[in-house]
Amino acid sequence: MSEKRPLDWSLVQSFLAVAETGSLSGAATALGQSQPTLGRHIRALEATLKLELFERHRRGLRLTAAGQTIRPAAEQMREAVHLLSMTAESQSQQLNGTVRIASSVFAAHHVLPAVLEDLRIAEPGISLVVQPSDESENLTFRDADIAVRMYRPRQQDLVARHLGDVRMGIFASQSYAARHPLPKMTDDLLAHDLVGYDRSPLIIDAMRNLGIHVTPDDFAVRCDNQSAYWELVRAGAGIGFTQAHVGRADPLTIEIHPIDMELPTLPLWLTAHETVRHIPRVDRIWMLLANALSEFLKDIDKG
């Protein structure tokens, strides 16, 4: 009886990439390999397992019943490989290398630039990659090493540190204020053009928590990209909400203070996978970033 060979991780990795992207071309792009290589990997894995894993359809490839059955085990294998890699890297004492910092698009524009200069001066041997995204990166799979978030992360195996809170404000452009008397009371807001999010419920939920019951139709302009959202407010498309320090520093905008409203604050969290957190260069940037952001919060709070 012949001895079974252990599965080659590269074949399993290719299987997962095709399963997740639905095509050899998508998987090739994701893994940085060629389509012929991915095709050979899938055929080799099917031969090893003696199973047909994919079937063709008009939009690409989809898992067979057998492929769907083995996918959870393949995902567990991927998690184990990533954990092994992170654990080994955490034993290194070298500081040089790259650290990836994820944040919202808005924070990447208006928060991180103010603090990253100090990090570069302190650790010139560590390269920093800023990843602006309003999606939640998977820190287990190293989509990013550290994430700066305006909410407390709930994912398992993460460490998180609450650095402080960011004040919010209501703003309109100077041009909008020249055309419209600004609201003095909360109820007055609904008589104005409001800028809101489209699919994101954040603004609607926040307004409802303040006792203002609105629907998407109550917003004159909607946009989910926070940086584009702010540009719409600056251009005079309507009244909108943003971090107070950003609006107050902008000469094109004016802050609105309804006398019967107290806006909530946004918590600022630093988070990383607990194993990645102990990689020396990540640990060093974590500490520098935590200190720099804490000082940043103190400075803007004074304003």
Coordinates of C-alpha atoms in Angstrom, one line a residue:
M1 CA 0.0 0.0 0.0
S2 CA 1.5 3.3 -1.1
E3 CA 2.1 6.0 1.5
K4 CA -0.1 9.1 1.1
R5 CA 1.8 12.4 0.6
P6 CA 0.9 15.4 2.7
L7 CA -1.1 18.1 0.9
D8 CA 1.0 20.8 -0.7
W9 CA -0.1 24.1 0.8
S10 CA 0.4 26.0 -2.5
L11 CA -2.3 23.8 -4.1
V12 CA -4.7 24.5 -1.3
Q13 CA -3.9 28.2 -1.5
S14 CA -4.7 28.2 -5.2
F15 CA -7.9 26.2 -4.5
L16 CA -9.1 28.9 -2.0
A17 CA -8.2 31.7 -4.4
V18 CA -10.3 30.2 -7.2
A19 CA -13.1 29.5 -4.9
E20 CA -13.2 33.1 -3.6
T21 CA -12.7 34.9 -6.9
G22 CA -14.7 32.5 -9.1
S23 CA -12.1 32.3 -11.9
L24 CA -8.5 31.4 -12.7
S25 CA -7.9 35.0 -13.8
G26 CA -9.1 36.5 -10.6
A27 CA -7.1 34.0 -8.5
A28 CA -4.0 34.7 -10.6
T29 CA -4.4 38.4 -9.9
A30 CA -5.0 37.8 -6.1
L31 CA -1.9 35.5 -5.8
G32 CA 0.4 37.2 -8.3
Q33 CA 0.7 34.0 -10.4
S34 CA -0.1 33.1 -13.9
Q35 CA -3.4 31.5 -15.0
P36 CA -1.6 28.3 -16.4
T37 CA 0.1 27.9 -13.0
L38 CA -3.3 28.1 -11.2
G39 CA -4.8 25.7 -13.6
R40 CA -2.0 23.2 -13.0
H41 CA -2.5 23.6 -9.2
I42 CA -6.2 22.8 -9.4
R43 CA -5.7 19.8 -11.6
A44 CA -2.9 18.5 -9.3
L45 CA -5.1 18.9 -6.2
E46 CA -8.0 17.2 -7.9
A47 CA -5.7 14.3 -8.8
T48 CA -4.3 14.1 -5.3
L49 CA -7.8 14.1 -3.6
K50 CA -9.4 12.1 -6.5
L51 CA -12.2 14.7 -6.5
E52 CA -13.7 17.1 -9.0
L53 CA -13.6 20.4 -7.2
F54 CA -14.9 23.0 -9.8
E55 CA -17.4 23.1 -12.6
R56 CA -17.5 25.7 -15.3
H57 CA -20.4 28.0 -15.8
R58 CA -20.9 31.1 -18.0
R59 CA -19.3 33.5 -15.4
G60 CA -16.3 31.3 -14.6
L61 CA -15.8 28.5 -12.1
R62 CA -17.8 27.4 -9.1
L63 CA -17.4 24.8 -6.5
T64 CA -18.8 21.3 -6.9
A65 CA -20.5 19.7 -4.0
A66 CA -17.2 18.0 -3.2
G67 CA -15.4 21.3 -3.4
Q68 CA -17.9 23.0 -1.0
T69 CA -17.4 20.1 1.4
I70 CA -13.6 20.5 1.6
R71 CA -13.6 24.3 1.6
P72 CA -14.0 24.7 5.4
A73 CA -11.0 22.4 6.1
A74 CA -8.9 24.3 3.5
E75 CA -9.8 27.6 5.2
Q76 CA -8.7 26.1 8.6
M77 CA -5.4 25.1 6.9
R78 CA -4.9 28.7 5.7
E79 CA -5.5 30.0 9.2
A80 CA -3.0 27.6 10.6
V81 CA -0.4 28.6 8.0
H82 CA -0.9 32.3 8.7
L83 CA -0.7 31.7 12.5
L84 CA 2.5 29.7 12.0
S85 CA 4.0 32.5 9.9
M86 CA 3.0 35.2 12.4
T87 CA 4.3 33.2 15.4
A88 CA 7.7 32.6 13.7
E89 CA 7.9 36.3 12.7
S90 CA 7.2 37.4 16.2
Q91 CA 10.4 35.6 17.4
S92 CA 12.5 37.8 15.2
Q93 CA 14.3 40.7 16.8
Q94 CA 14.8 42.8 13.7
L95 CA 13.0 46.1 13.5
N96 CA 13.6 46.7 9.8
G97 CA 10.7 45.9 7.5
T98 CA 7.2 47.1 6.5
V99 CA 4.2 47.8 8.7
R100 CA 0.8 48.2 7.1
I101 CA -1.6 50.6 8.8
A102 CA -5.3 50.4 7.8
S103 CA -7.7 53.2 8.5
S104 CA -10.9 54.7 7.2
V105 CA -10.5 56.9 4.0
F106 CA -11.3 60.0 6.1
A107 CA -8.8 59.2 8.8
A108 CA -6.2 58.5 6.2
H109 CA -6.7 62.0 4.9
H110 CA -7.3 64.0 8.1
V111 CA -5.7 62.1 11.0
L112 CA -2.8 59.9 10.0
P113 CA -0.7 62.5 8.0
A114 CA -0.4 64.6 11.2
V115 CA 1.2 61.7 13.1
L116 CA 3.2 59.6 10.6
E117 CA 6.0 62.1 10.3
D118 CA 7.0 61.5 13.9
L119 CA 7.0 57.8 13.3
R120 CA 9.3 58.1 10.3
I121 CA 11.7 60.2 12.3
A122 CA 11.8 57.8 15.2
E123 CA 12.1 54.6 13.0
P124 CA 13.5 55.4 9.6
G125 CA 14.3 51.7 9.0
I126 CA 10.6 50.8 9.1
S127 CA 8.6 51.4 6.0
L128 CA 5.0 52.4 6.5
V129 CA 2.1 51.5 4.2
V130 CA -1.2 53.4 4.7
Q131 CA -4.2 51.5 3.5
P132 CA -7.3 53.8 3.3
S133 CA -10.5 51.7 3.3
D134 CA -13.9 51.8 4.8
E135 CA -14.1 48.0 4.8
S136 CA -12.9 46.0 7.8
E137 CA -9.5 44.4 7.0
N138 CA -8.9 40.9 8.1
L139 CA -6.1 41.3 10.5
T140 CA -5.7 37.5 10.9
F141 CA -4.7 37.2 7.3
R142 CA -2.4 40.3 7.4
D143 CA -4.5 42.5 5.2
A144 CA -3.0 45.0 7.6
D145 CA -0.8 44.8 10.6
I146 CA -2.5 47.6 12.6
A147 CA -5.9 49.2 12.2
V148 CA -7.0 52.6 13.3
R149 CA -10.8 52.4 13.8
M150 CA -13.7 54.5 15.0
Y151 CA -15.4 51.5 16.6
R152 CA -14.3 48.7 19.0
P153 CA -13.3 45.6 17.0
R154 CA -15.2 42.4 17.9
Q155 CA -13.1 39.9 16.0
Q156 CA -11.5 37.1 18.0
D157 CA -7.7 37.1 18.7
L158 CA -7.4 40.8 18.4
V159 CA -5.9 43.2 20.9
A160 CA -7.4 46.7 21.0
R161 CA -6.6 49.9 22.8
H162 CA -9.0 52.8 23.2
L163 CA -7.0 56.0 22.7
G164 CA -9.7 58.6 23.3
D165 CA -12.7 60.2 21.6
V166 CA -13.1 62.5 18.6
R167 CA -15.7 65.3 18.8
M168 CA -18.2 65.6 16.0
G169 CA -19.8 68.8 14.6
I170 CA -22.4 70.0 12.2
F171 CA -21.1 72.2 9.3
A172 CA -22.2 74.1 6.2
S173 CA -20.1 75.9 3.7
Q174 CA -19.8 79.7 3.8
S175 CA -21.6 79.8 0.4
Y176 CA -24.5 77.7 1.8
A177 CA -24.7 79.9 4.9
A178 CA -24.9 83.0 2.6
R179 CA -28.0 81.5 0.9
H180 CA -29.9 80.1 3.9
P181 CA -30.5 81.1 7.5
L182 CA -28.7 78.5 9.5
P183 CA -30.7 76.3 11.9
K184 CA -30.8 77.2 15.6
M185 CA -32.8 74.2 16.8
T186 CA -32.6 70.5 16.0
D187 CA -36.0 70.5 14.3
D188 CA -34.8 73.3 12.0
L189 CA -32.3 70.9 10.3
L190 CA -35.0 69.1 8.4
A191 CA -35.9 72.3 6.6
H192 CA -32.4 72.3 5.1
D193 CA -30.6 70.5 2.4
L194 CA -28.8 67.7 4.2
V195 CA -25.8 65.6 3.0
G196 CA -26.0 62.0 4.1
Y197 CA -24.6 58.5 3.4
D198 CA -26.3 56.2 0.9
R199 CA -26.0 52.6 2.0
S200 CA -24.2 53.2 5.3
P201 CA -26.7 53.7 8.1
L202 CA -24.3 55.6 10.4
I203 CA -25.8 59.1 10.0
I204 CA -29.4 57.9 10.1
D205 CA -28.8 55.9 13.2
A206 CA -26.9 58.7 14.9
M207 CA -29.7 61.2 14.1
R208 CA -32.4 58.8 15.3
N209 CA -30.5 58.4 18.6
L210 CA -30.7 62.2 18.9
G211 CA -34.5 62.0 18.4
I212 CA -34.4 63.1 14.7
H213 CA -36.3 60.5 12.7
V214 CA -35.1 60.6 9.1
T215 CA -35.0 58.3 6.1
P216 CA -32.7 58.3 3.1
D217 CA -35.2 60.5 1.2
D218 CA -34.6 63.3 3.7
F219 CA -31.1 63.8 2.4
A220 CA -30.6 66.1 -0.6
V221 CA -27.3 64.4 -1.5
R222 CA -26.0 61.1 -0.4
C223 CA -22.4 59.6 -0.7
D224 CA -20.8 56.7 1.2
N225 CA -17.2 57.8 0.7
Q226 CA -16.5 60.0 3.7
S227 CA -13.9 62.2 2.0
A228 CA -16.1 62.8 -1.0
Y229 CA -19.0 63.5 1.5
W230 CA -17.0 66.2 3.2
E231 CA -16.1 67.8 -0.2
L232 CA -19.8 68.0 -1.0
V233 CA -20.4 69.9 2.3
R234 CA -17.5 72.2 1.5
A235 CA -18.9 72.9 -1.9
G236 CA -22.3 74.0 -0.6
A237 CA -24.4 70.9 -1.4
G238 CA -25.9 71.0 2.1
I239 CA -25.4 70.7 5.8
G240 CA -23.4 67.7 7.0
F241 CA -21.6 66.1 9.9
T242 CA -17.9 65.6 10.3
Q243 CA -15.1 65.4 12.9
A244 CA -15.1 68.8 14.6
H245 CA -11.4 69.5 14.3
V246 CA -11.6 69.0 10.5
G247 CA -14.5 71.4 10.0
R248 CA -13.2 74.0 12.4
A249 CA -9.9 74.1 10.6
D250 CA -11.5 74.6 7.2
P251 CA -11.9 78.3 6.1
L252 CA -14.7 77.4 3.7
T253 CA -17.0 76.0 6.3
I254 CA -18.9 77.3 9.4
E255 CA -20.0 75.3 12.4
I256 CA -23.7 75.1 13.3
H257 CA -24.7 74.8 17.0
P258 CA -28.3 73.8 17.6
I259 CA -28.8 74.9 21.2
D260 CA -30.9 71.8 22.0
M261 CA -28.4 69.2 20.6
E262 CA -25.4 67.5 22.1
L263 CA -23.6 65.4 19.4
P264 CA -22.0 62.1 20.3
T265 CA -18.3 61.5 20.1
L266 CA -16.5 58.9 18.0
P267 CA -14.1 56.5 19.9
L268 CA -10.7 56.0 18.4
W269 CA -9.3 52.4 18.7
L270 CA -6.0 50.9 17.8
T271 CA -6.1 47.2 17.0
A272 CA -4.0 44.3 15.8
H273 CA -3.9 40.5 15.8
E274 CA -2.4 39.5 19.2
T275 CA 0.4 37.5 17.5
V276 CA 1.2 40.2 15.0
R277 CA 1.3 42.7 17.8
H278 CA 4.4 41.0 19.2
I279 CA 6.4 41.2 16.0
P280 CA 9.1 43.7 17.0
R281 CA 8.6 46.3 14.2
V282 CA 4.8 46.1 14.6
D283 CA 5.1 46.5 18.4
R284 CA 7.4 49.5 17.9
I285 CA 5.0 51.2 15.5
W286 CA 2.0 50.3 17.7
M287 CA 3.6 52.1 20.7
L288 CA 4.7 55.2 18.6
L289 CA 1.3 55.4 16.9
A290 CA -0.6 55.0 20.2
N291 CA 1.4 57.9 21.7
A292 CA 1.2 60.1 18.7
L293 CA -2.6 59.6 18.3
S294 CA -3.1 60.2 22.0
E295 CA -1.3 63.5 21.7
F296 CA -3.2 64.4 18.5
L297 CA -6.5 63.8 20.4
K298 CA -5.3 66.1 23.2
D299 CA -4.4 68.8 20.7
I300 CA -7.6 68.8 18.8
D301 CA -9.6 68.7 22.0
K302 CA -8.0 72.0 23.0
G303 CA -9.3 73.5 19.8

